Coordinates of C-alpha atoms and ligand atoms in Angstrom, one line a residue:
X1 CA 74.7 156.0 -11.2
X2 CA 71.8 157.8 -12.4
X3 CA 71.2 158.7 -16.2
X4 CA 67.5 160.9 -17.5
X5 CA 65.0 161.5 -14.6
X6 CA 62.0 161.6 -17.1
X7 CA 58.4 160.6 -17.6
X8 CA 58.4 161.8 -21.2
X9 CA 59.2 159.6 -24.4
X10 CA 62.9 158.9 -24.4
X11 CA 64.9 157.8 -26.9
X12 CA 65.7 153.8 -27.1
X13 CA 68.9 154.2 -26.9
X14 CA 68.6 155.2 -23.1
X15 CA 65.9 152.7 -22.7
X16 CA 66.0 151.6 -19.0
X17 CA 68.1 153.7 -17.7
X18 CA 65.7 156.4 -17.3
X19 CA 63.7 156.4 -14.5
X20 CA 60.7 158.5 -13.2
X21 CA 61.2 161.6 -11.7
X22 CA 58.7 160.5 -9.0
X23 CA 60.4 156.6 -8.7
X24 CA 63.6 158.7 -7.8
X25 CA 62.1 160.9 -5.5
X26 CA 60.9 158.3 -3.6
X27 CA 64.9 156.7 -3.4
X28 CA 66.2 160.3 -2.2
X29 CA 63.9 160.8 0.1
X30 CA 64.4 157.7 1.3
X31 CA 67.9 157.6 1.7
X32 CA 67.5 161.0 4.4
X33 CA 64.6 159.2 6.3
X34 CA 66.8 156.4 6.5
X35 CA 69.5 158.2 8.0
X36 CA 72.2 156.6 4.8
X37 CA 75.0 159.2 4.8
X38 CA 75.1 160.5 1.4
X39 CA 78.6 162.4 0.5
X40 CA 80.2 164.0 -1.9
X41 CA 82.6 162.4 -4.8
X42 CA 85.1 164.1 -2.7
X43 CA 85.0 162.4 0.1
X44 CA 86.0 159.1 -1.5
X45 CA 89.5 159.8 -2.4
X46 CA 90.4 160.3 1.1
X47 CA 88.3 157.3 2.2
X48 CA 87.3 159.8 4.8
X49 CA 83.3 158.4 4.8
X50 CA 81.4 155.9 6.7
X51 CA 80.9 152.2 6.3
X52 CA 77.3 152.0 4.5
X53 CA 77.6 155.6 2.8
X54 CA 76.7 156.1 -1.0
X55 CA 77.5 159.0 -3.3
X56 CA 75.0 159.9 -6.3
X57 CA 76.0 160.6 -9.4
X58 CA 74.3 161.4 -13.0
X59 CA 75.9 160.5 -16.3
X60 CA 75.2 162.1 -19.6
X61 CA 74.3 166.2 -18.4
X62 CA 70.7 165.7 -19.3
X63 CA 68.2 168.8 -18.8
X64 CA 66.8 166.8 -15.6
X65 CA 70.4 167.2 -13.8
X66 CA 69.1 171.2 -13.3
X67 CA 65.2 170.7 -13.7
X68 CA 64.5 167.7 -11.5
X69 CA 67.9 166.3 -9.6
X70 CA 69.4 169.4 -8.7
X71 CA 66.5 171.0 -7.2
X72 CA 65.4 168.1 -5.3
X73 CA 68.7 167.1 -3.9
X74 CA 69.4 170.9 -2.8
X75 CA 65.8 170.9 -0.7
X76 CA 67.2 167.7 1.0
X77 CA 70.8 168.6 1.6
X78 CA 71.8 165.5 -0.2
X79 CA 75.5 166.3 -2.6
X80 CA 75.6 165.1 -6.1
X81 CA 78.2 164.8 -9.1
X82 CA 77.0 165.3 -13.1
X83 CA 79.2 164.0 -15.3
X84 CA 78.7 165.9 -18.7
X85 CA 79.7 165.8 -22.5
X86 CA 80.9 169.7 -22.9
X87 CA 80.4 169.3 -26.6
X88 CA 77.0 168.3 -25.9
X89 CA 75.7 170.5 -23.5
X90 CA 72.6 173.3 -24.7
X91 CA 71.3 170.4 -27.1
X92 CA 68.0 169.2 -27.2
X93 CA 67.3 167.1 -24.2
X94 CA 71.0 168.5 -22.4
X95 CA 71.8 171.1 -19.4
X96 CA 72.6 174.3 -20.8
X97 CA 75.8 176.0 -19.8
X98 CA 74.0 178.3 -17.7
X99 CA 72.3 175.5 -16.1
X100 CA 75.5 173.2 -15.1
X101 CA 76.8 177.1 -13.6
X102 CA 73.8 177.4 -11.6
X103 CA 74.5 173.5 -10.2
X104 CA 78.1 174.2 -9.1
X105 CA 77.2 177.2 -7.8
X106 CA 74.9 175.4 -5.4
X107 CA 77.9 173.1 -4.9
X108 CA 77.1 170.3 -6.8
X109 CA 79.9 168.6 -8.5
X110 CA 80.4 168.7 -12.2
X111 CA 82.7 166.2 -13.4
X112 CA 83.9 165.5 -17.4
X113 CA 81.6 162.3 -19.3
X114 CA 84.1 162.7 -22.2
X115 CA 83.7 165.7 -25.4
X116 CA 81.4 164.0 -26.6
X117 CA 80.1 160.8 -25.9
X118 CA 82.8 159.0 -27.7
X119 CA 83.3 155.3 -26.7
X120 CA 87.0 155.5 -25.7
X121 CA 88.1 151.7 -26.8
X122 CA 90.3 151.8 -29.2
X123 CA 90.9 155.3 -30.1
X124 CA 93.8 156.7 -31.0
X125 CA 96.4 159.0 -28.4
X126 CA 95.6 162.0 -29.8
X127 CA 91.3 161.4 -30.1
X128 CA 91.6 159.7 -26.4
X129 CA 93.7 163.2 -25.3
X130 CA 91.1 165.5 -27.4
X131 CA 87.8 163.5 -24.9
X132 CA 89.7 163.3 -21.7
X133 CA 91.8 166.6 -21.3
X134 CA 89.8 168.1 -23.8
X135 CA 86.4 168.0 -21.9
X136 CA 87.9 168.6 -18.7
X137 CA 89.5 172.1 -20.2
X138 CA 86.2 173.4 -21.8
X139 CA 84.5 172.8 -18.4
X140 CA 86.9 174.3 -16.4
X141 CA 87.1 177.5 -18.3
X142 CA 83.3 177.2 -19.2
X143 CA 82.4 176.8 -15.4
X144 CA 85.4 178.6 -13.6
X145 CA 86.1 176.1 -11.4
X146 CA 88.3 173.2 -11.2
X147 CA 87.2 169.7 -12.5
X148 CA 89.1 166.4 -11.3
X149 CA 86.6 163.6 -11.9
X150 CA 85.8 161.5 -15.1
X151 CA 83.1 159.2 -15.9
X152 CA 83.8 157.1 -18.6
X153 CA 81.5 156.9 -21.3
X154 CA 79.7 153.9 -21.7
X155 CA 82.3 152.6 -18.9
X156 CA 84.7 152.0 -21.8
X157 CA 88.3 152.2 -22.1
X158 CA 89.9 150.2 -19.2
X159 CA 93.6 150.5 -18.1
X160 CA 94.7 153.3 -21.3
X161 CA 91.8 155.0 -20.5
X162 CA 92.8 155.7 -16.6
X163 CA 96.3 156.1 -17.5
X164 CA 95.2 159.3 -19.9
X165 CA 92.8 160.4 -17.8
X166 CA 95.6 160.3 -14.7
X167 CA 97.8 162.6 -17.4
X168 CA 95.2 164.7 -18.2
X169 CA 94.7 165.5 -14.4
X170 CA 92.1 163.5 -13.2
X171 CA 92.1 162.4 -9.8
X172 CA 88.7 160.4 -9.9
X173 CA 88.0 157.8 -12.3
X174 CA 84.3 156.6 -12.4
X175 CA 83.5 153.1 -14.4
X176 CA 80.1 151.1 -14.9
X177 CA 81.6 147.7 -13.4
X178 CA 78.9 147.3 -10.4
X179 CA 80.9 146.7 -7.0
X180 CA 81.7 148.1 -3.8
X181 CA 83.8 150.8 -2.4
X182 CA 85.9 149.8 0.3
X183 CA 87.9 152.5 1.9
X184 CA 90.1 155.3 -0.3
X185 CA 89.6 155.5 -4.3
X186 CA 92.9 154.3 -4.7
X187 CA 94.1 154.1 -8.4
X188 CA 91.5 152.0 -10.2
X189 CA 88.4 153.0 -11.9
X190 CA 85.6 153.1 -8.9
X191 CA 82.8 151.1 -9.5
X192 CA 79.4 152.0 -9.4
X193 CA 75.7 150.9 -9.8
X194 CA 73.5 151.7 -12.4
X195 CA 69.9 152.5 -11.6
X196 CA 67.5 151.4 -13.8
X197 CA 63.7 151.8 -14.0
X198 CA 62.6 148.5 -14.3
X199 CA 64.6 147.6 -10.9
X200 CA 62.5 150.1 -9.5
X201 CA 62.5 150.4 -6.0
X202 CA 63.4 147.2 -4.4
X203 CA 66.7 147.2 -6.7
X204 CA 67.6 150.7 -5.2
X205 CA 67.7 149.4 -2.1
X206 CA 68.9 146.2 -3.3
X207 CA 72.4 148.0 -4.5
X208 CA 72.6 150.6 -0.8
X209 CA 72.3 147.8 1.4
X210 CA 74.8 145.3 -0.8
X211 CA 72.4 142.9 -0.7
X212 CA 75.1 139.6 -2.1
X213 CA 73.1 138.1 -4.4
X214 CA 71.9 141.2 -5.9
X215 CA 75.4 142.7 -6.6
X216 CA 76.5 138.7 -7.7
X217 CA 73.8 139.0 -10.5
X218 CA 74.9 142.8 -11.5
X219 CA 78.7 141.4 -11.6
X220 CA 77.8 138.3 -13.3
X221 CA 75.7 140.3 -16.1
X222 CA 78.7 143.4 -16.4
X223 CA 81.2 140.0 -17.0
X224 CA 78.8 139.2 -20.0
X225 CA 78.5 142.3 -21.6
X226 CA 82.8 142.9 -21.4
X227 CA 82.6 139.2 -23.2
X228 CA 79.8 140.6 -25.4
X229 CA 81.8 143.6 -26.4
X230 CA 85.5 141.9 -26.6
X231 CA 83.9 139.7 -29.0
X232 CA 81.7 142.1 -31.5
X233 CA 83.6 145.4 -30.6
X234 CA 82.4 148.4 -28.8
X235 CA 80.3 149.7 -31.5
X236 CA 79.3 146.4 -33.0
X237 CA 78.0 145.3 -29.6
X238 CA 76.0 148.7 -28.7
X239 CA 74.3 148.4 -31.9
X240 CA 73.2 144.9 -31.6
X241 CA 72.0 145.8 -28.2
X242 CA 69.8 148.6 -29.5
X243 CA 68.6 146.2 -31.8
X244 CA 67.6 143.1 -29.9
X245 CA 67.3 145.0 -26.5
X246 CA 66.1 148.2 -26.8
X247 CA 68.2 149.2 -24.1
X248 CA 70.9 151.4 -24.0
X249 CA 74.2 152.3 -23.3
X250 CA 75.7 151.1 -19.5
Ligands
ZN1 ZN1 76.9 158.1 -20.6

């Protein structure tokens, strides 16, 4: 799980989950030499992939989806899936409609990150509808293709949140919690890993080759930021988190 490929000044909130254009293109490119199968979102409903494979995915629909990611994963052959707010997209520091066109068009994946942003805990039926068949109507019609895949923002919303995204259409569900995919999606949220620039390198690898202790310590940290959020809130957590951390959102 990829966020902002940047070397510019980024806002806190982001904080270490943006990473160096050049820190990633040293990970993609390392992933071909290696001979790692990369595939597409796609291929893990059907559990048709190989043991050991990853798939790559950006969160958010920054500008450096179409300016940095897409261009360097389209030299190298290597699929991709950006998830995207629709009712974020053209904003300072987003992809542009035309940009997220020009990415499917090259046969990347573009998948729904919510309307908005919105952290889904706690919201109401109709606000949890508007974010999850909301976005994924605006993309389709904006994009002309057909979107099935949701990352959930800021990993939030658990069991209510799959079960409105599975009426909404959905068939892939895409959460923070760090872990392992064994075999087909299934019906749970799929976890994932997020890169972040201070694990630089060795924790890319790290999370490819499973290494146990490494995805022990991610599991053991998710654990304590659920705690951290069941006992302050959603929003009561992310802003103390800002605060002490200067780190952002999962
Ligand atoms: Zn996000």
């Amino acid at each position: 799980m990829y966020h902002r490929l940047s070397d510019g000044p980024f806002d806190p909130e982001e904080g270490d989950y943006v990473l160096p254009p050049s820190l990633f293109e040293v990970q993609a490119r390392g992933l071909v030499a290696a001979g790692r199968p990369v595939v597409a979102l796609g291929a893990l409903a059907g559990g048709c992939y190989e043991d050991g494979a990853v798939a790559l995915t950006f969160d958010d629909g920054c500008d450096s989806d179409a300016t940095v990611a897409g261009p360097l994963l389209l030299s190298l052959g290597v699929p991709a899936a950006f998830f995207v707010n629709p009712a974020l997209a053209g904003r300072e520091g987003r992809a542009s409609w035309d940009a997220l066109r020009a990415l499917a068009a090259q046969g990347f994946a573009i998948g729904s990150h919510g309307l908005d942003h919105t952290l889904l805990d706690g919201l109401g039926p109709v606000e949890l509808e508007r974010q999850l068949a909301g976005s994924r109507r605006e993309i389709e019609e904006r994009l002309g293709r057909t979107v099935d895949a949701l990352s959930l923002p800021g990993g939030t919303g658990g069991a209510r949140a799959l079960r409105a995204a599975r009426a909404a259409g959905y068939r892939l569900v895409l959460g923070s919690r760090p872990g392992v995919l064994r075999g087909p999606a299934g019906d749970g949220i799929l976890p994932r890993v997020a890169m972040r620039r201070t694990r630089g390198l060795e924790g890319f690898w790290a999370a490819v080759e499973r290494r146990p202790l490494f995805m022990l310590r991610l599991r053991a940290r998710h654990a304590l930021t659920l705690a951290g959020r069941r006992l302050l809130g959603t929003r009561g957590y992310a802003r103390l988190r800002e605060k002490r951390l200067g780190a952002g959102r999962p």
